[in-house]
Coordinates of C-alpha atoms in Angstrom, one line a residue:
X1 CA -91.4 -178.2 58.0
X2 CA -94.5 -179.4 55.7
X3 CA -94.7 -178.8 52.1
X4 CA -97.4 -176.7 52.6
X5 CA -95.2 -174.4 54.6
X6 CA -92.5 -174.2 52.3
X7 CA -94.7 -173.2 49.5
X8 CA -96.1 -170.0 51.8
X9 CA -93.9 -167.1 50.8
X10 CA -92.2 -165.6 53.5
X11 CA -93.8 -162.2 55.1
X12 CA -91.7 -159.1 54.0
X13 CA -90.5 -157.4 57.0
X14 CA -91.8 -153.5 57.7
X15 CA -89.0 -151.5 56.8
X16 CA -88.5 -147.8 55.9
X17 CA -90.6 -148.0 52.8
X18 CA -93.3 -149.5 55.0
X19 CA -93.4 -146.3 57.0
X20 CA -93.2 -143.9 54.2
X21 CA -96.0 -145.7 52.5
X22 CA -98.2 -145.2 55.9
X23 CA -97.2 -141.3 55.6
X24 CA -98.4 -140.8 52.2
X25 CA -101.6 -142.5 52.9
X26 CA -102.3 -140.9 56.2
X27 CA -101.3 -137.5 54.4
X28 CA -103.7 -137.5 51.5
X29 CA -106.7 -139.4 52.8
X30 CA -106.9 -137.7 56.3
X31 CA -109.2 -134.5 55.9
X32 CA -106.5 -131.3 56.1
X33 CA -109.2 -130.1 59.0
X34 CA -108.3 -132.6 61.6
X35 CA -105.9 -132.3 64.0
X36 CA -104.8 -134.4 67.0
X37 CA -106.1 -133.8 70.1
X38 CA -104.3 -132.6 73.1
X39 CA -101.4 -131.2 71.9
X40 CA -100.2 -127.6 72.9
X41 CA -100.3 -126.7 68.9
X42 CA -102.3 -127.8 65.8
X43 CA -100.7 -130.8 64.4
X44 CA -101.8 -133.8 62.1
X45 CA -101.3 -137.2 62.0
X46 CA -99.1 -137.1 59.1
X47 CA -97.0 -134.0 60.7
X48 CA -96.4 -136.6 63.6
X49 CA -95.5 -139.4 61.6
X50 CA -93.0 -136.7 59.7
X51 CA -91.5 -136.0 63.2
X52 CA -91.5 -139.6 64.0
X53 CA -89.7 -140.5 60.9
X54 CA -87.1 -138.4 61.6
X55 CA -86.6 -139.6 64.7
X56 CA -86.3 -143.4 63.5
X57 CA -84.1 -141.8 61.0
X58 CA -81.6 -140.3 63.4
X59 CA -81.7 -143.4 65.5
X60 CA -81.2 -145.9 62.5
X61 CA -78.1 -143.8 61.8
X62 CA -76.3 -144.6 64.7
X63 CA -76.5 -148.3 63.9
X64 CA -75.1 -150.5 60.8
X65 CA -77.7 -153.0 61.3
X66 CA -81.0 -151.3 60.2
X67 CA -80.6 -150.9 56.5
X68 CA -80.7 -147.3 56.1
X69 CA -78.4 -145.4 53.5
X70 CA -75.1 -144.3 54.8
X71 CA -73.4 -141.4 53.0
X72 CA -74.6 -138.3 51.3
X73 CA -75.7 -137.5 47.8
X74 CA -76.8 -134.1 46.1
X75 CA -80.4 -134.3 47.6
X76 CA -79.8 -135.3 50.9
X77 CA -76.8 -132.8 51.1
X78 CA -79.3 -130.2 49.9
X79 CA -81.9 -130.9 52.7
X80 CA -79.3 -130.3 55.2
X81 CA -78.4 -126.9 53.4
X82 CA -82.1 -126.1 53.5
X83 CA -82.2 -127.0 57.4
X84 CA -79.5 -124.9 58.0
X85 CA -81.1 -121.8 56.3
X86 CA -84.4 -122.6 57.9
X87 CA -82.8 -122.5 61.4
X88 CA -80.7 -119.5 60.7
X89 CA -83.6 -117.6 59.5
X90 CA -85.5 -119.0 62.7
X91 CA -83.0 -117.4 64.7
X92 CA -82.6 -114.3 63.0
X93 CA -86.2 -113.8 63.7
X94 CA -86.4 -114.7 67.4
X95 CA -83.3 -113.2 68.4
X96 CA -85.2 -109.5 68.3
X97 CA -88.6 -109.0 69.9
X98 CA -91.8 -110.9 68.1
X99 CA -95.0 -110.3 69.3
X100 CA -96.3 -113.6 71.1
X101 CA -98.8 -114.5 68.3
X102 CA -96.2 -114.0 65.6
X103 CA -93.7 -116.0 67.9
X104 CA -96.2 -118.8 68.2
X105 CA -97.0 -119.0 64.7
X106 CA -92.9 -119.1 64.0
X107 CA -92.7 -122.0 66.4
X108 CA -95.7 -123.8 64.6
X109 CA -94.0 -123.4 61.2
X110 CA -91.0 -124.8 62.4
X111 CA -92.1 -127.6 63.8
X112 CA -94.0 -128.4 60.2
X113 CA -91.0 -127.5 58.2
X114 CA -89.0 -130.2 60.5
X115 CA -91.5 -132.8 59.7
X116 CA -91.4 -132.2 56.1
X117 CA -87.9 -132.6 56.2
X118 CA -88.4 -136.1 58.1
X119 CA -90.3 -137.2 55.1
X120 CA -88.2 -136.1 52.9
X121 CA -85.0 -137.6 54.3
X122 CA -86.8 -140.8 55.0
X123 CA -87.6 -141.2 51.7
X124 CA -84.0 -140.4 50.9
X125 CA -82.3 -142.8 53.0
X126 CA -84.9 -145.4 54.2
X127 CA -86.2 -146.4 50.9
X128 CA -83.6 -148.8 49.5
X129 CA -84.1 -150.7 46.2
X130 CA -85.9 -149.7 43.4
X131 CA -88.7 -152.5 44.3
X132 CA -89.2 -150.4 47.8
X133 CA -89.4 -147.2 45.9
X134 CA -91.9 -148.6 43.6
X135 CA -94.0 -149.9 46.3
X136 CA -93.9 -146.4 48.0
X137 CA -95.2 -144.3 45.0
X138 CA -97.8 -146.9 44.2
X139 CA -99.0 -146.6 47.7
X140 CA -99.1 -142.3 46.3
X141 CA -101.2 -143.6 43.3
X142 CA -103.6 -145.5 45.5
X143 CA -103.9 -142.6 47.7
X144 CA -104.3 -140.1 45.2
X145 CA -107.1 -142.3 43.3
X146 CA -109.0 -142.2 47.0
X147 CA -108.6 -138.8 47.0
X148 CA -110.1 -138.7 43.6
X149 CA -113.2 -140.7 45.0
X150 CA -113.9 -138.2 47.6
X151 CA -113.8 -135.1 45.5
X152 CA -116.1 -137.2 42.9
X153 CA -118.9 -137.9 45.7
X154 CA -118.5 -134.0 46.5
X155 CA -119.1 -132.9 43.0
X156 CA -121.5 -135.6 41.7
X157 CA -123.7 -135.8 44.6
X158 CA -123.1 -132.7 46.8
X159 CA -122.3 -135.3 49.9
X160 CA -119.0 -134.6 52.2
X161 CA -117.5 -138.0 53.2
X162 CA -114.7 -136.2 54.6
X163 CA -117.4 -135.6 57.9
X164 CA -117.2 -139.5 58.4
X165 CA -113.5 -139.5 57.9
X166 CA -112.3 -138.8 61.4
X167 CA -111.0 -141.2 64.6
X168 CA -111.6 -140.5 68.3
X169 CA -107.9 -138.8 68.9
X170 CA -108.8 -136.3 66.1
X171 CA -110.7 -133.4 66.2
X172 CA -111.6 -130.0 63.8
X173 CA -109.3 -127.2 63.6
X174 CA -110.6 -123.5 63.1
X175 CA -110.5 -123.5 59.5
X176 CA -113.6 -124.0 57.8
X177 CA -113.7 -126.0 54.4
X178 CA -116.5 -126.1 52.3
X179 CA -117.2 -129.4 50.8
X180 CA -118.5 -127.8 47.5
X181 CA -117.3 -124.2 46.7
X182 CA -118.7 -122.0 43.9
X183 CA -116.9 -119.3 42.5
X184 CA -118.4 -117.2 39.6
X185 CA -121.2 -119.9 39.5
X186 CA -118.6 -122.7 38.9
X187 CA -118.9 -125.6 41.4
X188 CA -115.9 -127.1 42.6
X189 CA -114.5 -129.5 45.5
X190 CA -111.7 -129.8 47.8
X191 CA -111.8 -133.7 48.5
X192 CA -109.6 -134.1 51.6
X193 CA -107.6 -131.2 51.3
X194 CA -108.1 -127.5 52.9
X195 CA -108.7 -126.0 49.2
X196 CA -109.9 -127.0 45.6
X197 CA -106.5 -125.6 44.5
X198 CA -104.8 -127.6 46.7
X199 CA -106.7 -130.7 45.3
X200 CA -106.2 -130.0 41.6
X201 CA -102.3 -129.2 42.3
X202 CA -102.2 -132.7 44.2
X203 CA -104.1 -134.4 41.4
X204 CA -101.9 -133.0 38.8
X205 CA -98.6 -134.0 40.7
X206 CA -99.6 -137.7 41.2
X207 CA -101.3 -138.2 37.8
X208 CA -97.9 -138.9 36.0
X209 CA -97.1 -141.7 38.4
X210 CA -100.2 -143.7 37.6
X211 CA -99.4 -143.0 33.9
X212 CA -96.1 -144.4 34.6
X213 CA -97.1 -147.5 36.2
X214 CA -99.8 -148.0 33.5
X215 CA -97.2 -147.6 30.8
X216 CA -95.0 -150.2 32.1
X217 CA -97.0 -152.4 34.1
X218 CA -96.7 -155.5 31.1
X219 CA -92.7 -154.9 31.5
X220 CA -93.3 -156.3 35.0
X221 CA -95.5 -159.2 33.8
X222 CA -98.9 -157.4 35.5
X223 CA -102.0 -155.9 34.1
X224 CA -102.0 -152.3 33.0
X225 CA -105.8 -152.0 33.9
X226 CA -105.6 -151.2 37.3
X227 CA -103.2 -148.2 36.8
X228 CA -105.0 -147.0 33.9
X229 CA -108.6 -146.8 36.1
X230 CA -106.2 -145.2 38.7
X231 CA -105.1 -142.5 36.1
X232 CA -108.8 -142.2 35.0
X233 CA -110.1 -141.1 38.4
X234 CA -106.9 -138.9 39.3
X235 CA -107.6 -137.0 36.3
X236 CA -111.3 -137.0 37.0
X237 CA -110.5 -135.3 40.1
X238 CA -108.2 -132.8 38.7
X239 CA -111.3 -131.8 36.6
X240 CA -113.5 -131.6 39.7
X241 CA -111.3 -129.0 41.2
X242 CA -111.9 -127.0 38.9
X243 CA -108.7 -124.7 39.3
X244 CA -106.5 -122.9 37.0
X245 CA -103.4 -123.7 39.0
X246 CA -104.1 -127.1 38.9
X247 CA -104.4 -127.1 35.1
X248 CA -101.0 -125.2 34.9
X249 CA -99.8 -127.7 37.0
X250 CA -100.9 -130.5 35.1
X251 CA -99.5 -128.4 31.5
X252 CA -96.1 -128.2 33.3
X253 CA -95.9 -132.0 33.8
X254 CA -96.8 -132.6 30.5
X255 CA -94.2 -130.2 28.9
X256 CA -91.5 -132.1 30.8
X257 CA -93.1 -135.7 29.9
X258 CA -93.2 -134.6 26.3
X259 CA -89.9 -133.5 26.4
X260 CA -88.6 -136.8 27.4
X261 CA -90.9 -139.4 26.1
X262 CA -90.6 -140.9 22.7
X263 CA -92.4 -140.3 19.6
X264 CA -94.4 -143.6 20.2
X265 CA -95.2 -142.6 23.9
X266 CA -96.3 -138.8 23.1
X267 CA -98.6 -140.0 20.4
X268 CA -100.2 -142.7 23.0
X269 CA -100.5 -140.0 25.4
X270 CA -102.4 -137.7 23.2
X271 CA -104.7 -140.2 22.3
X272 CA -105.5 -141.1 26.1
X273 CA -106.0 -137.2 26.7
X274 CA -108.2 -136.8 23.8
X275 CA -110.3 -140.0 24.5
X276 CA -110.3 -138.9 28.4
X277 CA -112.2 -135.0 27.2
X278 CA -114.6 -136.9 25.2
X279 CA -115.6 -139.1 28.2
X280 CA -115.8 -136.1 30.4
X281 CA -117.4 -134.0 27.6
X282 CA -120.4 -136.8 27.3
X283 CA -120.7 -137.7 31.2
X284 CA -120.4 -134.1 32.6
X285 CA -121.4 -132.0 29.8
X286 CA -120.7 -128.6 31.4
X287 CA -117.2 -129.2 33.2
X288 CA -115.3 -128.6 30.3
X289 CA -117.1 -125.2 29.9
X290 CA -116.6 -124.4 33.3
X291 CA -113.1 -124.3 32.4
X292 CA -113.2 -122.7 29.3
X293 CA -115.3 -119.9 31.3
X294 CA -112.2 -119.8 34.2
X295 CA -109.6 -119.1 31.8
X296 CA -111.8 -116.6 29.5
X297 CA -112.8 -114.5 32.4
X298 CA -109.1 -113.9 33.8
X299 CA -109.4 -110.3 32.8
X300 CA -112.8 -110.0 34.8
X301 CA -111.7 -111.9 37.8
X302 CA -111.5 -110.4 41.4
X303 CA -109.1 -113.1 42.1
X304 CA -106.4 -112.1 39.5
X305 CA -106.8 -108.3 40.2
X306 CA -106.3 -109.4 43.8
X307 CA -103.1 -111.1 43.2
X308 CA -101.5 -108.1 41.1
X309 CA -102.8 -105.5 43.8
X310 CA -100.5 -107.6 46.5
X311 CA -97.3 -106.7 44.4
X312 CA -96.3 -103.1 46.0
X313 CA -97.3 -104.1 49.6
X314 CA -95.0 -107.1 49.5
X315 CA -92.1 -105.4 47.7
X316 CA -92.6 -102.5 50.4
X317 CA -92.5 -105.0 53.3
X318 CA -89.8 -107.3 51.6
X319 CA -87.6 -104.0 51.4
X320 CA -87.6 -103.9 55.2
X321 CA -85.7 -106.9 55.5
X322 CA -84.3 -108.1 51.9
X323 CA -81.7 -110.6 53.1
X324 CA -83.7 -112.6 55.9
X325 CA -87.4 -111.2 55.9
X326 CA -89.3 -110.8 59.2
X327 CA -89.3 -114.3 60.3
X328 CA -90.9 -117.8 58.6
X329 CA -94.8 -117.9 59.3
X330 CA -95.0 -114.3 61.2
X331 CA -97.1 -113.0 58.2
X332 CA -100.5 -114.5 58.4
X333 CA -104.1 -113.9 58.2
X334 CA -106.0 -111.9 59.0
X335 CA -103.4 -109.8 60.8
X336 CA -101.6 -109.4 57.7
X337 CA -102.8 -109.3 54.3
X338 CA -102.8 -112.3 52.3
X339 CA -100.3 -112.7 49.4
X340 CA -101.7 -115.5 46.5
X341 CA -98.2 -115.6 45.7
X342 CA -95.8 -117.9 47.3
X343 CA -92.6 -116.1 45.8
X344 CA -93.9 -112.9 47.6
X345 CA -94.7 -114.4 50.8
X346 CA -91.3 -115.8 50.9
X347 CA -89.5 -112.5 50.2
X348 CA -91.7 -111.1 53.2
X349 CA -91.2 -114.0 55.6
X350 CA -87.6 -115.2 54.8
X351 CA -85.9 -112.7 52.3
X352 CA -83.6 -113.4 49.4
X353 CA -82.2 -116.5 51.7
X354 CA -85.5 -118.0 51.9
X355 CA -86.1 -117.4 48.3
X356 CA -82.6 -119.1 47.5
X357 CA -83.3 -122.2 49.9
X358 CA -87.1 -122.6 48.4
X359 CA -85.9 -122.7 44.9
X360 CA -82.6 -124.4 45.3
X361 CA -84.1 -127.4 47.2
X362 CA -87.0 -128.0 44.5
X363 CA -83.9 -127.4 41.6
X364 CA -81.6 -129.9 43.3
X365 CA -84.6 -132.3 43.7
X366 CA -85.0 -132.0 39.9
X367 CA -81.7 -132.4 39.5
X368 CA -81.3 -135.4 41.3
X369 CA -84.2 -137.2 39.0
X370 CA -82.2 -136.3 35.9
X371 CA -79.1 -137.4 36.9
X372 CA -80.6 -140.6 37.8
X373 CA -82.2 -140.9 34.4
X374 CA -78.6 -139.9 32.9
X375 CA -77.0 -143.0 35.1
X376 CA -79.8 -145.6 34.3
X377 CA -80.1 -147.8 31.3
X378 CA -83.4 -149.3 32.1
X379 CA -86.2 -148.2 30.3
X380 CA -88.6 -148.3 33.4
X381 CA -85.9 -146.3 35.7
X382 CA -85.4 -143.7 33.2
X383 CA -89.1 -142.9 32.7
X384 CA -89.7 -142.7 36.4
X385 CA -87.0 -140.3 36.7
X386 CA -88.7 -138.3 34.2
X387 CA -91.9 -138.6 36.2
X388 CA -90.3 -137.5 39.3
X389 CA -88.5 -134.4 37.6
X390 CA -92.3 -133.6 36.0
X391 CA -94.1 -133.7 39.4
X392 CA -91.0 -132.3 41.7
X393 CA -90.7 -128.9 39.6
X394 CA -94.6 -128.1 40.3
X395 CA -94.7 -126.3 43.2
X396 CA -91.9 -123.9 41.2
X397 CA -94.8 -123.0 38.9
X398 CA -97.6 -123.2 41.7
X399 CA -95.9 -120.9 43.9
X400 CA -97.0 -118.1 41.3
X401 CA -100.2 -118.5 41.5
X402 CA -100.9 -119.3 45.2
X403 CA -99.4 -119.3 48.6
X404 CA -98.5 -123.0 48.0
X405 CA -96.3 -123.7 51.4
X406 CA -99.5 -122.4 53.6
X407 CA -101.2 -125.7 52.2
X408 CA -99.9 -128.3 54.5
X409 CA -100.6 -131.3 52.1
X410 CA -98.8 -130.0 49.4
X411 CA -96.0 -128.6 50.8
X412 CA -95.3 -132.3 52.4
X413 CA -95.9 -134.0 48.9
X414 CA -93.4 -131.4 47.4
X415 CA -91.1 -132.7 50.1
X416 CA -92.1 -136.3 49.9
X417 CA -91.3 -135.8 45.7
X418 CA -87.6 -134.4 46.8
X419 CA -86.9 -137.5 48.7
X420 CA -87.9 -139.7 46.2
X421 CA -85.8 -138.3 43.7
X422 CA -82.8 -138.4 46.4
X423 CA -83.9 -142.3 46.7
X424 CA -83.9 -142.9 43.1
X425 CA -80.8 -141.0 42.4
X426 CA -79.1 -143.3 45.3
X427 CA -80.2 -146.1 43.6
X428 CA -79.0 -145.3 40.2
X429 CA -75.4 -144.4 41.7
X430 CA -75.1 -147.6 43.4
X431 CA -76.0 -149.6 40.6
X432 CA -73.6 -147.7 38.3
X433 CA -70.9 -148.4 40.9
X434 CA -71.2 -152.2 41.3
X435 CA -71.4 -152.4 37.3
X436 CA -67.7 -150.2 37.6
X437 CA -66.6 -152.1 40.3
X438 CA -67.5 -155.3 38.5
X439 CA -66.0 -154.3 35.3
X440 CA -62.8 -153.4 37.0
X441 CA -62.6 -157.0 38.5
X442 CA -63.2 -158.4 35.7
X443 CA -60.4 -156.1 33.9
X444 CA -57.6 -156.9 36.6
X445 CA -57.1 -160.2 37.3
X446 CA -56.6 -161.5 40.9
X447 CA -52.7 -161.5 41.9
X448 CA -52.1 -159.3 38.8

C-alpha cells in the first residue's frame, strides 16, 4: 500500500444516520405539492422514505450485525403506545360503516402516520452516537437554510423556484399553492411548504439548531461562521413567512432556551436578536411593520373570528363520540367545516384517546430530551438536549392556532424531533451506564 493511500481517510459506510439525513433533506426541500406518480394514493417522496425507513428498521431488528440499537427507552415505548392507539382508533372507525370517500381518507391518513412513525423510530434506534446525531441535525439546518433561500427568492423577487424543483417521477397534486400570498395587504410566502404558516413554524423549529452549532462550533475546532450565516438565513425565512403562528413558535423556543441558558448566553442571544432586527429594518423597511399590523389587527382579523366560531360546532361533533372520535382523516374540507385548531380536529376525529396520544407523544419526547440533559455532563450535549426540548414542544403551541397535523411537512418534522430526543436519550443512558460499569469494576478488584 502506498504512502498516499495510507494518508487517505477511509470512507465512512452509509448507515442509519445517512438514510435519515437524506429523509430530512427530501422532506424539507421537495415542494409539498409534488407526489409520486403511479401510486393508488397521494404519497410524497418523503412518505416513501419514511415507509422505507420503517421497513429497514424492522429488518435490522432481526439481526445483530447491522448496528441498530436494541432495547427500549421511554421515547421508543411511547412511539409503540402511540402506534397501538392509532391502530385501535382506525379499527374502531372502520368497524362500522364509513362512506367510501371518508374510508379512503382514513386509509391515507393511516399510511402517513405509519411513515412518520418510521421516521421517528429510525431516528431513535438507527442514529447511533453523538457524532452521527450531529450529522443528521446539521443536515436539518442545511435543509432549513435551503428552504429559507427559496422563501427569500419568492418574497424579494416574486419568483417561484419550486416550479423548477421537480423530477420526472413526481407530479403536482390537486392542491394549489401560491408562491406569494397577500392577506390584509401583507405579502407572505410558503417556500417549499403548502402554506406560509407551515413555513414559519418549521423555520422556528429549525432555528435553535443553527444557534446551537454556532455557539459550540469553536468547541469542536470549527469556524462558527457557516452556522451563523445559516441562522441568519433561517431567521429571515421566518420573517418572510409573516405568520403569527411562526412568531408564537419562535417565542416558545426562546422561552425554553432562556430558562436553560446561562446568563452569559442569554445576553449573547439578546444581542444577536437586536442586531438581526436592526438589519431587517434597514434591508426590508416594511417587514417589521407588517408583523406589527398582524398583531395589532387581531381583533379585526376574520381568521381569528372564524377560529372562535368553530368551537360550538366542534364540541357538538365531539360529543357524538367523545372517547374515540369518528375516525382519523374522516373530517376534511370541503365536505366538512375546517377547524383551524388541531386540538378541536383531534377531538372530533379521535376523541379523548386521540388527544391523549397526540399530547402524550410530544411530552414524552420533551421528557426524553430533558432526561438526556440531566444525565449528561457535557455542555454541548446539555445544550443540544435543551434545543431539542424547545423545538419538540412547539407543536403543542402551534396546534392551538392551526390544524398542524394536516400539514405533512411539519407533522413529519414533529416525529423527526421526537425520534431525535429518543436518540439523544439513548446516547446519554449508554454513556452513563458505561461510566457506572467502569466505576464498579474499579471499585471491586478482580477475583475479590
